[in-house]
């Protein structure tokens, strides 16, 4: 299962990179979201996907899944959410000010 | 801090006071206050003469950075004292001259004297420091002060050009020299010059010997204007004339000579040092003297003359270093000691007559308004005193009796004639070049000395070409050149006055193991009479020079046929322009201003680095044994996941793309459910929902953009880069899974599983980790959210038009 998930992560990174390389700001933001999905999935995969009970002690199981990567991913999800929300509003404001979402038209002057 | 340290640092302290003197005592020329200092310092250094003449040396140490072996050690021996006396003595005369040369009404005297004092202090530091790093610090200060002085009239284009040029070239050499010093430290473990000399044999056998030598020589050659680094010196003539007289003839350009002389005991003895020092010196000698005859500007003539005379001294130091090869006390070595003696003697002579000539040229410039020899002529009757000084200086420079230049030229011929008889370092094949080049260069020297003298002071007086009516300079302006001119004559008639007090101690510094043989050698200093080959060569020089001058320099036509500028200037200019053009072109190519390109660079470098590292350490591995089995449910989920992800780039409508990404988020939440992470699934669902809502809110309320739809441009480079990124991430994941299985470490999570109830009293392990075991992460994550929220509010609320004060 880890190998399949690694391929999944690779696909997420591939599409994310492709979107970041396009012209539209919105697509760049979408690409970043897909990449952070990929990173979260990778974190989970790397800790092994051995079956076990959810990390709740009330289950009285013999083995549990690893709780540490889940805590790390939870932190990462919240942070990437904050950053993405900020980026979205930034993109929105850029539209408002410059009336375009084309990054080619948003470059600075040549002598900067 | 001893009195000696204070003496070295005094000019810097004085430089602090100068602006106040200039500001509050305007009616008195600031130079008068400044003059006191070099005179005092000269008197102070004079009193070391008796003890130094007895072969003693004075050393005072002040710790600076003791942990790195850097101490401000002032070391006064023959060579250092000779330079210190030159610096303070000529410094005093130059300050006196500048008082009359620079007007107190129109010139920014505070700047001038601050720079000049800074230079004086730096130069004293260079010649008296025993520590290489301290020497380097003062060395760069001389470069800085020199550039400031060259650019003194900074509103002139040419001054700025000259200042920049000298700065670039001398600082280039200075950096090379610092590298050389560092290599010396690597070899010997000390920065102290005297300790280096004591370890000379260790250094000579070291593999880094040659690089260190070349780098140090690069520094010395750039500073002392040796070929091909001499090009900055003629352009430095844009400085006020007192500066040219002081820096660019008597002191700063001799810093390189000083360094070569000072480090001779460390490096000399081998063929490399001998050939590089004397070879470059010899070539500079003839190049400079030939270039000098092409010039029409008096100061340019003197600049190229300085270049050539510095080459002469450098060449002599090179020849003198062969004494080390033979070993002290051997009969051959004594013959070549005379070369070192000549170098030191000519150093003094050159400082006297060149300083005098620069001041003469300054007077001519000051009183007629031009320095062009095509406009000047017949000034003899207007300026009798200046003319006399010019006669003394030029004839001494040309090497005619009874002036001191004659003596050093005779000794120079002796040295090159004997060098031709050397049978070491391939000299048996090339040795003959030495006297031949020296003789030809002397002919050129004779010619330009005559041009300087006759084109300016004799011939036809052309009042229509001059701005001012020429007349004799004020007495105060004449004092300094008269003193220098008298020294030229005194040293010419009584060359031995300095031999015991200065020359001999300086020679001992250059060739320190000489002490046993010095008394025996002393006789050579007096041997300057005799009817010998050298005298014949001098007569030949005068005859050939006079004939050539009469034939070639009849009118001005010669200057049209000779190209006045040095061809190396062209190389320097185009190299500088090419450097700027090239860097602009490179910047244009890489700094496109497009986010896409930068991200592409980053991705490509990441791919290359990671790909190479994976290949290099053979980290590619797939481990099939330890993986968990895949259920049908996961298969279906994964396929749907991959398909929906791959579809995102092909969706043309913005809202559809947003929804597709939302779907991917929910699928991820489902995966979290499958992998038994309830908290993650919950959070992922919430976040994804909020995100999609936020997206839709953002873009739904932009009516003018709703019509605009994605036009994904399918680019092969983008596809290749992104496929490679995806592949490398997958491959690294495979590799690390295999490596993790191979190493088989126990995860630390057993600790959390065992202790989350007993220690923290919670059964949800993920939450216990978040708020208890690793609570700090959560605090900061909350902070991130708060900052993001504030940022969003600020962006939405704050409307700035660009005119507010922030």
Short mmCIF file of C-alpha atoms in Angstrom, two decimals, chain B residues 30-255:
data_model
loop_
_atom_site.label_atom_id
_atom_site.label_comp_id
_atom_site.label_asym_id
_atom_site.label_seq_id
_atom_site.Cartn_x
_atom_site.Cartn_y
_atom_site.Cartn_z
CA UNK B 30 44.85 74.76 7.09
CA UNK B 31 48.09 73.41 5.67
CA UNK B 32 50.14 75.35 8.21
CA UNK B 33 48.65 73.33 11.07
CA UNK B 34 49.10 70.11 9.16
CA UNK B 35 52.71 70.94 8.37
CA UNK B 36 53.67 70.65 12.04
CA UNK B 37 52.95 66.95 12.15
CA UNK B 38 55.26 65.56 9.44
CA UNK B 39 58.02 67.85 10.65
CA UNK B 40 57.64 66.53 14.19
CA UNK B 41 57.47 62.96 12.97
CA UNK B 42 60.54 63.46 10.82
CA UNK B 43 62.44 64.76 13.82
CA UNK B 44 61.17 61.83 15.86
CA UNK B 45 62.30 59.26 13.32
CA UNK B 46 65.67 60.96 12.85
CA UNK B 47 66.56 60.10 16.43
CA UNK B 48 66.44 56.40 15.64
CA UNK B 49 69.27 56.83 13.17
CA UNK B 50 72.23 56.23 15.51
CA UNK B 51 70.87 53.03 17.01
CA UNK B 52 69.71 51.66 13.65
CA UNK B 53 73.11 52.49 12.14
CA UNK B 54 74.65 50.32 14.87
CA UNK B 55 72.63 47.42 13.62
CA UNK B 56 69.98 47.55 16.31
CA UNK B 57 66.27 47.46 15.66
CA UNK B 58 63.41 48.73 17.77
CA UNK B 59 60.27 46.74 18.26
CA UNK B 60 57.10 47.57 20.16
CA UNK B 61 54.06 45.33 20.32
CA UNK B 62 50.47 46.17 21.01
CA UNK B 63 47.93 43.34 20.99
CA UNK B 64 45.09 43.74 18.53
CA UNK B 65 43.55 40.33 17.90
CA UNK B 66 45.94 38.14 19.89
CA UNK B 67 43.79 35.03 19.51
CA UNK B 68 44.41 35.08 15.77
CA UNK B 69 48.07 36.01 16.09
CA UNK B 70 47.43 39.55 14.89
CA UNK B 71 49.35 42.11 16.88
CA UNK B 72 50.08 45.67 16.00
CA UNK B 73 53.84 45.34 16.11
CA UNK B 74 55.87 48.34 15.08
CA UNK B 75 59.31 47.32 13.95
CA UNK B 76 61.94 49.91 13.10
CA UNK B 77 64.98 48.64 11.22
CA UNK B 78 67.05 50.06 8.38
CA UNK B 79 64.50 49.54 5.62
CA UNK B 80 61.53 50.69 7.68
CA UNK B 81 63.35 53.75 8.93
CA UNK B 82 64.49 54.70 5.43
CA UNK B 83 60.90 54.64 4.22
CA UNK B 84 59.58 56.38 7.32
CA UNK B 85 62.04 59.22 6.79
CA UNK B 86 61.08 59.46 3.11
CA UNK B 87 57.39 59.53 3.98
CA UNK B 88 57.62 62.14 6.71
CA UNK B 89 60.35 64.21 5.04
CA UNK B 90 58.80 64.45 1.62
CA UNK B 91 55.42 64.64 3.31
CA UNK B 92 56.49 67.81 5.09
CA UNK B 93 57.81 69.33 1.88
CA UNK B 94 54.66 68.40 -0.02
CA UNK B 95 52.42 69.93 2.63
CA UNK B 96 54.48 73.10 2.51
CA UNK B 97 54.23 73.16 -1.29
CA UNK B 98 50.51 72.50 -1.23
CA UNK B 99 49.96 75.50 1.03
CA UNK B 100 50.98 77.69 -1.88
CA UNK B 101 49.61 75.46 -4.58
CA UNK B 102 46.03 75.16 -3.34
CA UNK B 103 44.05 78.29 -2.79
CA UNK B 104 42.35 78.55 0.56
CA UNK B 105 39.44 80.40 -0.97
CA UNK B 106 38.43 78.02 -3.74
CA UNK B 107 39.56 74.59 -2.63
CA UNK B 108 38.02 72.19 -0.11
CA UNK B 109 41.15 72.09 2.00
CA UNK B 110 39.61 70.04 4.78
CA UNK B 111 39.05 67.13 2.42
CA UNK B 112 42.50 67.43 0.95
CA UNK B 113 44.40 67.38 4.22
CA UNK B 114 42.24 64.68 5.77
CA UNK B 115 42.96 62.41 2.81
CA UNK B 116 46.62 63.34 2.79
CA UNK B 117 47.05 62.66 6.50
CA UNK B 118 45.16 59.43 6.17
CA UNK B 119 47.55 58.44 3.44
CA UNK B 120 50.58 59.43 5.47
CA UNK B 121 49.48 57.39 8.47
CA UNK B 122 48.61 54.41 6.31
CA UNK B 123 51.97 54.54 4.59
CA UNK B 124 53.84 54.74 7.89
CA UNK B 125 51.84 51.74 9.02
CA UNK B 126 52.78 49.78 5.90
CA UNK B 127 56.50 50.32 6.26
CA UNK B 128 56.72 49.92 10.03
CA UNK B 129 54.31 47.05 10.63
CA UNK B 130 55.83 43.67 11.36
CA UNK B 131 52.53 41.82 11.17
CA UNK B 132 51.34 40.92 7.69
CA UNK B 133 47.67 41.48 8.44
CA UNK B 134 48.35 44.89 9.95
CA UNK B 135 50.46 45.63 6.90
CA UNK B 136 47.58 44.60 4.68
CA UNK B 137 45.12 46.84 6.55
CA UNK B 138 47.38 49.85 6.10
CA UNK B 139 48.07 48.79 2.52
CA UNK B 140 44.38 48.99 1.63
CA UNK B 141 44.12 52.29 3.45
CA UNK B 142 46.80 53.69 1.15
CA UNK B 143 44.78 52.48 -1.85
CA UNK B 144 41.67 54.13 -0.46
CA UNK B 145 43.40 57.40 0.38
CA UNK B 146 45.10 57.43 -3.00
CA UNK B 147 41.78 57.01 -4.81
CA UNK B 148 40.22 59.76 -2.74
CA UNK B 149 43.10 62.06 -3.58
CA UNK B 150 43.03 61.23 -7.29
CA UNK B 151 39.32 61.99 -7.29
CA UNK B 152 39.88 65.19 -5.29
CA UNK B 153 38.35 67.30 -8.07
CA UNK B 154 35.45 64.92 -8.22
CA UNK B 155 33.41 67.08 -10.57
CA UNK B 156 35.86 66.23 -13.34
CA UNK B 157 35.10 63.15 -15.36
CA UNK B 158 38.75 62.18 -15.77
CA UNK B 159 39.49 62.43 -12.06
CA UNK B 160 36.74 59.98 -11.31
CA UNK B 161 37.93 57.68 -14.06
CA UNK B 162 41.49 57.76 -12.73
CA UNK B 163 40.37 57.19 -9.16
CA UNK B 164 38.23 54.24 -10.13
CA UNK B 165 40.98 52.73 -12.22
CA UNK B 166 43.62 53.00 -9.52
CA UNK B 167 41.19 51.64 -6.96
CA UNK B 168 40.24 48.63 -9.06
CA UNK B 169 43.80 47.72 -9.96
CA UNK B 170 45.44 48.26 -6.58
CA UNK B 171 42.65 46.63 -4.63
CA UNK B 172 42.77 43.67 -7.01
CA UNK B 173 46.44 43.33 -6.17
CA UNK B 174 45.73 43.90 -2.49
CA UNK B 175 43.31 40.98 -2.39
CA UNK B 176 45.81 38.76 -4.15
CA UNK B 177 48.38 39.81 -1.59
CA UNK B 178 46.04 38.97 1.28
CA UNK B 179 45.63 35.51 -0.20
CA UNK B 180 49.42 35.23 -0.41
CA UNK B 181 49.75 36.28 3.23
CA UNK B 182 47.20 33.68 4.25
CA UNK B 183 49.19 31.01 2.43
CA UNK B 184 52.31 32.17 4.26
CA UNK B 185 50.41 31.74 7.50
CA UNK B 186 49.38 28.26 6.45
CA UNK B 187 53.01 27.39 5.79
CA UNK B 188 54.71 29.01 8.76
CA UNK B 189 51.93 29.48 11.30
CA UNK B 190 52.73 33.12 11.94
CA UNK B 191 51.95 36.53 10.51
CA UNK B 192 55.11 38.13 11.85
CA UNK B 193 57.57 38.99 9.11
CA UNK B 194 60.61 38.40 11.30
CA UNK B 195 59.39 34.97 12.33
CA UNK B 196 58.69 34.20 8.67
CA UNK B 197 62.26 35.13 7.80
CA UNK B 198 63.49 32.83 10.54
CA UNK B 199 61.49 30.00 8.96
CA UNK B 200 62.51 30.79 5.38
CA UNK B 201 63.86 27.30 4.73
CA UNK B 202 60.59 25.69 5.89
CA UNK B 203 58.65 27.93 3.53
CA UNK B 204 61.00 27.36 0.61
CA UNK B 205 60.42 23.62 0.75
CA UNK B 206 56.64 23.87 1.04
CA UNK B 207 54.27 23.00 -1.80
CA UNK B 208 52.49 26.35 -1.41
CA UNK B 209 55.70 28.34 -1.82
CA UNK B 210 55.15 29.26 -5.47
CA UNK B 211 51.45 30.26 -5.20
CA UNK B 212 52.18 32.39 -2.15
CA UNK B 213 55.08 34.06 -3.92
CA UNK B 214 53.07 34.81 -7.05
CA UNK B 215 50.14 36.23 -5.10
CA UNK B 216 52.33 38.46 -2.96
CA UNK B 217 54.18 39.65 -6.05
CA UNK B 218 50.87 40.41 -7.75
CA UNK B 219 50.10 42.78 -4.89
CA UNK B 220 53.51 44.38 -5.05
CA UNK B 221 53.43 44.77 -8.84
CA UNK B 222 49.99 46.36 -8.95
CA UNK B 223 50.92 48.85 -6.26
CA UNK B 224 54.28 49.69 -7.75
CA UNK B 225 52.88 50.08 -11.26
CA UNK B 226 54.85 47.26 -12.85
CA UNK B 227 53.96 46.05 -16.34
CA UNK B 228 51.12 45.35 -17.16
CA UNK B 229 49.53 46.96 -14.10
CA UNK B 230 51.20 50.33 -14.65
CA UNK B 231 48.20 51.72 -16.52
CA UNK B 232 46.61 53.28 -13.46
CA UNK B 233 49.57 55.54 -12.74
CA UNK B 234 49.34 57.88 -15.78
CA UNK B 235 45.61 58.31 -15.13
CA UNK B 236 46.36 59.10 -11.49
CA UNK B 237 47.91 62.32 -12.74
CA UNK B 238 44.48 63.92 -12.53
CA UNK B 239 45.22 64.39 -8.85
CA UNK B 240 46.51 67.77 -7.65
CA UNK B 241 50.25 68.02 -8.34
CA UNK B 242 51.38 67.85 -4.67
CA UNK B 243 49.58 64.52 -4.51
CA UNK B 244 51.29 63.28 -7.66
CA UNK B 245 54.61 64.33 -6.23
CA UNK B 246 54.01 62.63 -2.92
CA UNK B 247 51.99 59.52 -3.67
CA UNK B 248 52.75 58.74 -7.25
CA UNK B 249 56.44 59.28 -7.25
CA UNK B 250 57.96 59.19 -3.80
CA UNK B 251 55.95 57.00 -1.48
CA UNK B 252 52.92 54.93 -2.40
CA UNK B 253 54.27 53.47 -5.60
CA UNK B 254 57.28 52.39 -3.59
CA UNK B 255 55.14 50.35 -1.24
#
